[in-house]
């Protein structure tokens, strides 16, 4: 079913996409981690070099990948690729307040659970409910193919026509 966005004014810069949390090797210096948290272009570049980011880049294409605001549901980093932290809804809310997206995409269970918790925040839940939300499995989840990710990305891109 086609995605309906108000007035079909969706562009990649109107999208915030949440993944779960970053991870860095233990020897990664603090300046790199700080820059990752604060500089979206640097974050996007590092993401694009990861297996997750490679799949997202292939699926969304360079133009969309470079304009979507890629974020983590929890900014705390792990020391291994399997590190998992529950979503930090205060952090997520801050990103939403900063970006005012038309569409929020959550990749994986952790970020989706965070988004669903945000919908129950007294006084703010209605605002979050007014934002279009789409969810998809984590790009590296077992059984998720590039074809499925490409089809998901196409659904989003089709909303602009």
Coordinates of N, CA, C and O in Angstrom, one line a residue, residues 10-159:
X10 N 7.4 15.0 0.9 CA 8.5 14.3 1.5 C 9.8 14.4 0.7 O 9.8 14.2 -0.5
X11 N 10.9 14.8 1.3 CA 12.2 14.8 0.7 C 13.1 14.1 1.8 O 12.8 14.0 2.9
X12 N 14.2 13.6 1.3 CA 15.1 12.8 2.3 C 15.5 13.7 3.5 O 15.7 13.1 4.6
X13 N 15.6 15.0 3.3 CA 16.0 15.8 4.5 C 14.9 16.0 5.5 O 15.1 16.5 6.6
X14 N 13.7 15.5 5.2 CA 12.5 15.5 6.1 C 12.4 14.2 6.9 O 11.4 13.9 7.5
X15 N 13.4 13.3 6.8 CA 13.4 12.0 7.4 C 14.4 11.9 8.5 O 15.6 12.2 8.3
X16 N 14.0 11.3 9.6 CA 14.9 10.9 10.7 C 14.8 9.4 10.7 O 13.7 8.8 10.8
X17 N 15.9 8.7 10.7 CA 16.0 7.2 10.7 C 16.8 6.8 11.9 O 17.9 7.2 12.1
X18 N 16.1 6.1 12.8 CA 16.8 5.6 14.0 C 17.3 4.1 13.9 O 16.5 3.3 13.5
X19 N 18.5 3.9 14.2 CA 19.1 2.6 14.4 C 19.2 2.4 15.9 O 18.7 3.2 16.7
X20 N 19.8 1.3 16.4 CA 19.8 1.0 17.8 C 20.8 1.9 18.5 O 20.5 2.8 19.3
X21 N 22.1 1.5 18.5 CA 23.1 2.3 19.1 C 24.4 2.0 18.4 O 24.6 1.0 17.7
X22 N 25.4 2.9 18.5 CA 26.7 2.7 17.8 C 27.6 1.8 18.6 O 27.3 1.5 19.8
X23 N 28.6 1.3 18.0 CA 29.7 0.6 18.7 C 31.0 1.0 18.1 O 31.1 1.4 17.0
X24 N 32.0 1.0 19.0 CA 33.4 1.4 18.6 C 34.3 0.4 19.2 O 34.1 -0.1 20.4
X25 N 35.4 0.1 18.6 CA 36.4 -0.8 19.1 C 36.9 -0.1 20.4 O 37.0 1.1 20.5
X26 N 37.3 -0.9 21.4 CA 37.8 -0.3 22.6 C 38.9 0.7 22.5 O 39.1 1.7 23.2
X27 N 39.8 0.5 21.4 CA 40.9 1.4 21.3 C 40.5 2.8 20.5 O 41.4 3.6 20.3
X28 N 39.3 2.9 20.2 CA 38.9 4.2 19.5 C 39.0 5.4 20.4 O 38.6 5.3 21.6
X29 N 39.7 6.4 19.9 CA 39.9 7.6 20.8 C 38.6 8.4 21.0 O 37.7 8.4 20.2
X30 N 38.6 9.1 22.1 CA 37.4 9.8 22.6 C 37.0 10.9 21.6 O 35.8 11.2 21.5
X31 N 38.0 11.5 20.9 CA 37.7 12.6 20.0 C 36.9 12.1 18.8 O 36.0 12.7 18.3
X32 N 37.2 10.9 18.4 CA 36.4 10.3 17.3 C 35.0 10.0 17.7 O 34.0 10.3 17.0
X33 N 34.8 9.5 18.9 CA 33.5 9.2 19.4 C 32.7 10.5 19.6 O 31.5 10.6 19.2
X34 N 33.3 11.5 20.1 CA 32.7 12.8 20.3 C 32.3 13.4 18.9 O 31.1 13.9 18.8
X35 N 33.2 13.3 18.0 CA 32.8 13.8 16.6 C 31.7 13.0 16.0 O 30.8 13.6 15.4
X36 N 31.7 11.7 16.2 CA 30.6 10.9 15.7 C 29.2 11.4 16.3 O 28.2 11.5 15.6
X37 N 29.2 11.7 17.6 CA 28.0 12.1 18.2 C 27.5 13.5 17.7 O 26.3 13.8 17.7
X38 N 28.5 14.4 17.4 CA 28.1 15.8 17.2 C 28.1 16.2 15.7 O 27.5 17.2 15.4
X39 N 28.7 15.4 14.8 CA 28.8 15.8 13.4 C 28.1 14.8 12.6 O 28.6 13.7 12.3
X40 N 26.9 15.2 12.1 CA 26.1 14.3 11.3 C 26.8 13.8 10.0 O 26.6 12.7 9.6
X41 N 27.6 14.7 9.4 CA 28.3 14.2 8.2 C 29.3 13.2 8.5 O 29.5 12.2 7.8
X42 N 30.1 13.4 9.6 CA 31.0 12.4 10.0 C 30.3 11.1 10.4 O 30.8 10.0 10.1
X43 N 29.2 11.2 11.1 CA 28.4 10.0 11.5 C 28.0 9.2 10.3 O 28.0 8.0 10.2
X44 N 27.5 10.0 9.3 CA 27.0 9.3 8.1 C 28.1 8.6 7.4 O 28.0 7.5 6.8
X45 N 29.3 9.3 7.4 CA 30.5 8.7 6.7 C 30.9 7.4 7.4 O 31.1 6.4 6.7
X46 N 31.0 7.4 8.7 CA 31.3 6.2 9.4 C 30.2 5.1 9.3 O 30.6 3.9 9.1
X47 N 29.0 5.5 9.3 CA 27.9 4.6 9.1 C 28.1 3.9 7.7 O 27.9 2.7 7.6
X48 N 28.4 4.7 6.7 CA 28.5 4.2 5.3 C 29.6 3.1 5.2 O 29.6 2.3 4.3
X49 N 30.5 3.1 6.1 CA 31.7 2.2 6.1 C 31.4 0.9 6.9 O 32.2 0.0 6.9
X50 N 30.2 0.9 7.5 CA 29.9 -0.3 8.3 C 29.0 -1.2 7.5 O 28.4 -0.8 6.5
X51 N 28.9 -2.5 7.8 CA 28.0 -3.4 7.1 C 26.6 -2.9 7.1 O 25.9 -3.0 6.1
X52 N 26.1 -2.4 8.2 CA 24.7 -1.8 8.2 C 24.6 -0.7 7.3 O 23.7 -0.6 6.5
X53 N 25.5 0.3 7.3 CA 25.5 1.4 6.4 C 25.6 1.1 5.0 O 25.0 1.7 4.1
X54 N 26.5 0.1 4.7 CA 26.6 -0.3 3.3 C 25.3 -0.8 2.7 O 24.9 -0.5 1.6
X55 N 24.6 -1.6 3.5 CA 23.3 -2.0 3.1 C 22.3 -0.9 2.9 O 21.5 -0.9 1.9
X56 N 22.3 0.1 3.8 CA 21.4 1.2 3.7 C 21.8 2.1 2.5 O 20.9 2.5 1.8
X57 N 23.1 2.3 2.3 CA 23.5 3.0 1.1 C 23.1 2.4 -0.2 O 22.6 3.0 -1.1
X58 N 23.3 1.1 -0.3 CA 22.9 0.3 -1.5 C 21.4 0.5 -1.7 O 20.9 0.6 -2.8
X59 N 20.6 0.4 -0.6 CA 19.1 0.4 -0.7 C 18.5 1.8 -1.0 O 17.6 1.9 -1.9
X60 N 19.0 2.8 -0.4 CA 18.5 4.1 -0.5 C 19.2 4.9 -1.7 O 18.6 5.9 -2.2
X61 N 20.4 4.5 -2.0 CA 21.1 5.3 -3.0 C 21.8 6.5 -2.4 O 21.5 6.9 -1.3
X62 N 22.8 7.0 -3.1 CA 23.7 8.0 -2.5 C 22.9 9.3 -2.1 O 23.1 9.8 -1.1
X63 N 22.0 9.8 -3.0 CA 21.3 11.0 -2.7 C 20.5 10.9 -1.4 O 20.6 11.8 -0.6
X64 N 19.7 9.9 -1.3 CA 18.9 9.8 -0.1 C 19.7 9.4 1.1 O 19.5 10.0 2.2
X65 N 20.7 8.6 1.0 CA 21.5 8.2 2.1 C 22.2 9.5 2.7 O 22.3 9.6 3.9
X66 N 22.6 10.3 1.8 CA 23.4 11.5 2.2 C 22.5 12.6 2.8 O 23.0 13.6 3.4
X67 N 21.2 12.5 2.7 CA 20.3 13.6 3.2 C 19.5 13.1 4.4 O 19.0 14.0 5.1
X68 N 19.2 11.8 4.5 CA 18.5 11.3 5.6 C 19.3 11.6 6.9 O 20.5 11.5 6.9
X69 N 18.6 12.0 8.0 CA 19.3 12.2 9.3 C 19.4 10.9 10.0 O 18.4 10.4 10.6
X70 N 20.5 10.2 9.9 CA 20.7 8.9 10.5 C 21.1 9.2 12.0 O 22.0 9.9 12.3
X71 N 20.4 8.5 12.9 CA 20.6 8.7 14.3 C 20.5 7.4 15.0 O 20.0 6.4 14.4
X72 N 20.9 7.4 16.3 CA 20.8 6.2 17.1 C 19.7 6.4 18.1 O 19.6 7.5 18.7
X73 N 19.0 5.3 18.4 CA 17.9 5.4 19.5 C 18.6 5.6 20.8 O 17.9 6.1 21.7
X74 N 19.8 5.2 21.0 CA 20.6 5.4 22.2 C 22.0 5.8 21.8 O 22.6 5.0 21.1
X75 N 22.4 7.0 22.2 CA 23.8 7.4 21.7 C 24.9 6.7 22.4 O 26.0 6.8 22.0
X76 N 24.6 6.0 23.5 CA 25.7 5.3 24.2 C 26.2 4.2 23.3 O 25.5 3.5 22.7
X77 N 27.5 4.1 23.3 CA 28.2 3.1 22.4 C 28.7 1.9 23.1 O 29.0 2.0 24.3
X78 N 28.6 0.8 22.4 CA 29.2 -0.4 22.9 C 30.6 -0.6 22.4 O 31.1 0.1 21.6
X79 N 31.2 -1.7 22.9 CA 32.6 -2.0 22.5 C 32.6 -3.2 21.5 O 33.7 -3.7 21.2
X80 N 31.4 -3.6 21.1 CA 31.4 -4.8 20.2 C 30.1 -4.6 19.3 O 29.1 -4.0 19.8
X81 N 30.1 -5.2 18.1 CA 29.0 -5.0 17.2 C 27.7 -5.5 17.8 O 26.6 -5.1 17.4
X82 N 27.7 -6.4 18.7 CA 26.5 -7.0 19.3 C 26.0 -6.2 20.5 O 25.0 -6.6 21.1
X83 N 26.6 -5.1 20.9 CA 26.2 -4.3 22.0 C 24.8 -3.8 21.8 O 24.5 -3.3 20.7
X84 N 23.9 -3.9 22.8 CA 22.6 -3.4 22.7 C 22.2 -2.7 23.9 O 22.3 -3.2 25.0
X85 N 21.7 -1.5 23.7 CA 21.1 -0.6 24.8 C 19.7 -0.3 24.5 O 19.4 0.0 23.3
X86 N 18.9 -0.2 25.5 CA 17.5 0.2 25.3 C 17.5 1.6 24.7 O 18.3 2.4 25.0
X87 N 16.4 1.9 24.0 CA 16.3 3.3 23.4 C 16.2 4.3 24.5 O 15.6 4.1 25.6
X88 N 16.8 5.4 24.3 CA 16.8 6.6 25.2 C 15.8 7.5 24.6 O 16.1 8.3 23.7
X89 N 14.6 7.5 25.2 CA 13.5 8.3 24.5 C 13.7 9.8 24.7 O 13.2 10.6 24.0
X90 N 14.5 10.2 25.8 CA 14.8 11.6 25.9 C 15.7 12.1 24.7 O 15.5 13.1 24.1
X91 N 16.7 11.2 24.4 CA 17.6 11.5 23.3 C 16.8 11.5 22.0 O 16.9 12.5 21.2
X92 N 15.9 10.5 21.8 CA 15.1 10.5 20.6 C 14.2 11.7 20.5 O 14.1 12.3 19.4
X93 N 13.6 12.1 21.6 CA 12.7 13.3 21.6 C 13.5 14.6 21.2 O 13.1 15.4 20.5
X94 N 14.8 14.6 21.7 CA 15.6 15.8 21.3 C 15.9 15.9 19.8 O 15.9 16.9 19.2
X95 N 16.2 14.7 19.2 CA 16.4 14.6 17.8 C 15.1 15.1 17.0 O 15.2 15.9 16.1
X96 N 14.0 14.6 17.5 CA 12.7 15.0 16.8 C 12.5 16.5 16.9 O 12.1 17.2 16.0
X97 N 12.8 17.0 18.1 CA 12.6 18.5 18.3 C 13.6 19.3 17.4 O 13.2 20.3 16.9
X98 N 14.8 18.8 17.3 CA 15.8 19.5 16.4 C 15.4 19.4 15.0 O 15.6 20.4 14.2
X99 N 15.0 18.3 14.5 CA 14.8 18.1 13.1 C 13.4 18.3 12.6 O 13.2 18.5 11.4
X100 N 12.3 18.2 13.4 CA 10.9 18.3 13.0 C 10.6 17.5 11.7 O 10.2 18.0 10.7
X101 N 10.9 16.2 11.8 CA 10.7 15.4 10.6 C 9.2 15.2 10.2 O 8.3 15.3 11.0
X102 N 9.0 14.9 8.9 CA 7.7 14.5 8.4 C 7.6 13.0 8.6 O 6.5 12.5 8.8
X103 N 8.7 12.3 8.5 CA 8.7 10.8 8.6 C 9.8 10.4 9.5 O 11.0 10.8 9.4
X104 N 9.5 9.4 10.4 CA 10.5 8.8 11.3 C 10.5 7.3 10.9 O 9.4 6.7 10.8
X105 N 11.7 6.8 10.6 CA 11.9 5.4 10.3 C 12.6 4.8 11.5 O 13.6 5.3 12.0
X106 N 12.1 3.7 12.0 CA 12.9 2.9 13.0 C 13.3 1.6 12.4 O 12.5 0.9 11.8
X107 N 14.6 1.3 12.6 CA 15.2 0.1 12.1 C 15.4 -0.8 13.3 O 16.3 -0.4 14.1
X108 N 14.8 -1.9 13.4 CA 15.0 -2.9 14.5 C 14.1 -2.7 15.7 O 13.4 -1.7 15.8
X109 N 14.1 -3.7 16.5 CA 13.2 -3.8 17.6 C 13.5 -2.6 18.7 O 12.5 -2.0 19.2
X110 N 14.7 -2.4 18.9 CA 15.1 -1.4 20.0 C 14.6 0.0 19.6 O 13.9 0.6 20.5
X111 N 14.8 0.5 18.5 CA 14.4 1.8 18.1 C 12.9 1.9 18.0 O 12.3 2.9 18.3
X112 N 12.3 0.8 17.5 CA 10.8 0.8 17.4 C 10.2 0.8 18.7 O 9.2 1.6 19.0
X113 N 10.7 0.0 19.7 CA 10.1 0.1 21.0 C 10.3 1.5 21.6 O 9.4 2.0 22.3
X114 N 11.4 2.1 21.4 CA 11.6 3.5 21.8 C 10.5 4.4 21.3 O 9.9 5.2 22.0
X115 N 10.3 4.3 20.0 CA 9.3 5.2 19.3 C 7.9 4.9 19.9 O 7.2 5.9 20.2
X116 N 7.6 3.7 20.1 CA 6.2 3.3 20.7 C 6.1 3.9 22.1 O 5.0 4.3 22.5
X117 N 7.2 3.9 22.9 CA 7.1 4.4 24.2 C 6.9 6.0 24.1 O 6.2 6.5 25.0
X118 N 7.5 6.6 23.1 CA 7.4 8.0 23.0 C 5.9 8.4 22.8 O 5.4 9.5 23.2
X119 N 5.1 7.5 22.1 CA 3.7 7.8 21.8 C 2.9 7.9 23.1 O 1.8 8.4 23.1
X120 N 3.4 7.4 24.2 CA 2.7 7.3 25.5 C 3.1 8.4 26.4 O 2.6 8.5 27.5
X121 N 4.0 9.3 26.0 CA 4.5 10.4 26.9 C 3.3 11.4 27.1 O 2.8 12.0 26.1
X122 N 2.9 11.6 28.3 CA 1.8 12.5 28.6 C 2.1 13.9 28.0 O 3.2 14.4 28.3
X123 N 1.2 14.5 27.3 CA 1.4 15.8 26.8 C 2.1 15.9 25.5 O 2.0 16.8 24.7
X124 N 2.9 14.9 25.2 CA 3.7 14.9 23.9 C 3.4 13.8 23.0 O 3.6 13.9 21.8
X125 N 2.7 12.8 23.5 CA 2.4 11.6 22.6 C 1.6 12.0 21.4 O 1.8 11.4 20.3
X126 N 0.7 13.0 21.5 CA -0.1 13.4 20.3 C 0.7 14.0 19.3 O 0.5 13.8 18.1
X127 N 1.7 14.8 19.7 CA 2.6 15.3 18.7 C 3.4 14.2 17.9 O 3.4 14.2 16.7
X128 N 3.9 13.2 18.6 CA 4.6 12.2 18.0 C 3.7 11.3 17.1 O 4.1 10.9 16.0
X129 N 2.4 11.2 17.5 CA 1.5 10.4 16.7 C 1.2 11.2 15.4 O 0.7 10.5 14.4
X130 N 1.4 12.5 15.3 CA 1.1 13.2 14.1 C 2.2 13.0 13.1 O 2.1 13.4 11.9
X131 N 3.3 12.4 13.5 CA 4.5 12.2 12.5 C 4.3 10.8 11.9 O 4.1 9.9 12.6
X132 N 4.4 10.7 10.6 CA 4.3 9.4 10.0 C 5.5 8.6 10.4 O 6.6 9.0 10.5
X133 N 5.2 7.3 10.8 CA 6.2 6.4 11.2 C 6.2 5.1 10.4 O 5.2 4.6 10.1
X134 N 7.4 4.7 10.0 CA 7.5 3.4 9.4 C 8.6 2.6 10.1 O 9.6 3.2 10.6
X135 N 8.4 1.3 10.2 CA 9.5 0.5 10.8 C 9.9 -0.6 9.9 O 9.1 -1.0 9.0
X136 N 11.1 -1.0 10.1 CA 11.7 -2.1 9.3 C 12.7 -2.9 10.2 O 13.2 -2.3 11.2
X137 N 12.9 -4.1 9.9 CA 13.9 -4.8 10.6 C 15.3 -4.1 10.6 O 15.6 -3.3 9.7
X138 N 16.1 -4.5 11.6 CA 17.5 -4.0 11.5 C 18.1 -4.4 10.2 O 17.9 -5.6 9.8
X139 N 18.8 -3.6 9.5 CA 19.4 -4.0 8.2 C 20.3 -5.2 8.2 O 20.4 -5.9 7.2
X140 N 20.9 -5.5 9.4 CA 21.7 -6.7 9.5 C 21.0 -7.8 10.1 O 21.7 -8.9 10.4
X141 N 19.7 -7.7 10.4 CA 19.0 -8.8 11.0 C 19.0 -10.1 10.1 O 19.0 -10.0 8.9
X142 N 19.1 -11.2 10.8 CA 19.1 -12.5 10.1 C 17.9 -12.5 9.1 O 16.7 -12.3 9.5
X143 N 18.1 -12.9 7.9 CA 17.0 -13.1 6.9 C 16.6 -11.8 6.2 O 15.8 -11.9 5.2
X144 N 17.2 -10.7 6.5 CA 16.8 -9.4 5.8 C 17.7 -9.3 4.6 O 19.0 -9.3 4.7
X145 N 17.1 -9.3 3.4 CA 17.9 -9.2 2.2 C 18.0 -7.8 1.7 O 17.2 -6.9 2.0
X146 N 18.9 -7.6 0.8 CA 19.1 -6.2 0.2 C 17.8 -5.9 -0.6 O 17.4 -4.8 -0.6
X147 N 17.3 -6.9 -1.3 CA 16.0 -6.7 -2.1 C 14.9 -6.2 -1.2 O 14.2 -5.3 -1.6
X148 N 14.8 -6.8 0.0 CA 13.7 -6.3 0.9 C 14.0 -4.8 1.3 O 13.1 -4.0 1.4
X149 N 15.2 -4.5 1.6 CA 15.6 -3.2 2.0 C 15.3 -2.2 0.8 O 14.8 -1.1 1.0
X150 N 15.7 -2.6 -0.4 CA 15.4 -1.8 -1.6 C 14.0 -1.6 -1.8 O 13.6 -0.4 -2.1
X151 N 13.1 -2.6 -1.6 CA 11.7 -2.4 -1.7 C 11.1 -1.4 -0.7 O 10.3 -0.6 -1.0
X152 N 11.7 -1.5 0.6 CA 11.3 -0.6 1.6 C 11.7 0.8 1.2 O 10.9 1.8 1.3
X153 N 12.9 1.0 0.8 CA 13.4 2.3 0.4 C 12.5 2.9 -0.8 O 12.2 4.1 -0.8
X154 N 12.2 2.0 -1.7 CA 11.3 2.4 -2.8 C 10.0 2.9 -2.4 O 9.5 3.9 -2.9
X155 N 9.4 2.3 -1.4 CA 8.1 2.7 -0.9 C 8.2 4.1 -0.3 O 7.3 5.0 -0.5
X156 N 9.3 4.4 0.3 CA 9.5 5.8 0.9 C 9.7 6.8 -0.3 O 9.1 7.8 -0.3
X157 N 10.5 6.4 -1.2 CA 10.8 7.3 -2.3 C 9.5 7.6 -3.2 O 9.3 8.7 -3.7
X158 N 8.7 6.6 -3.3 CA 7.4 6.7 -4.1 C 6.5 7.8 -3.4 O 5.6 8.3 -4.1
X159 N 6.6 8.0 -2.1 CA 5.8 9.0 -1.5 C 6.1 10.4 -1.9 O 5.3 11.3 -1.7

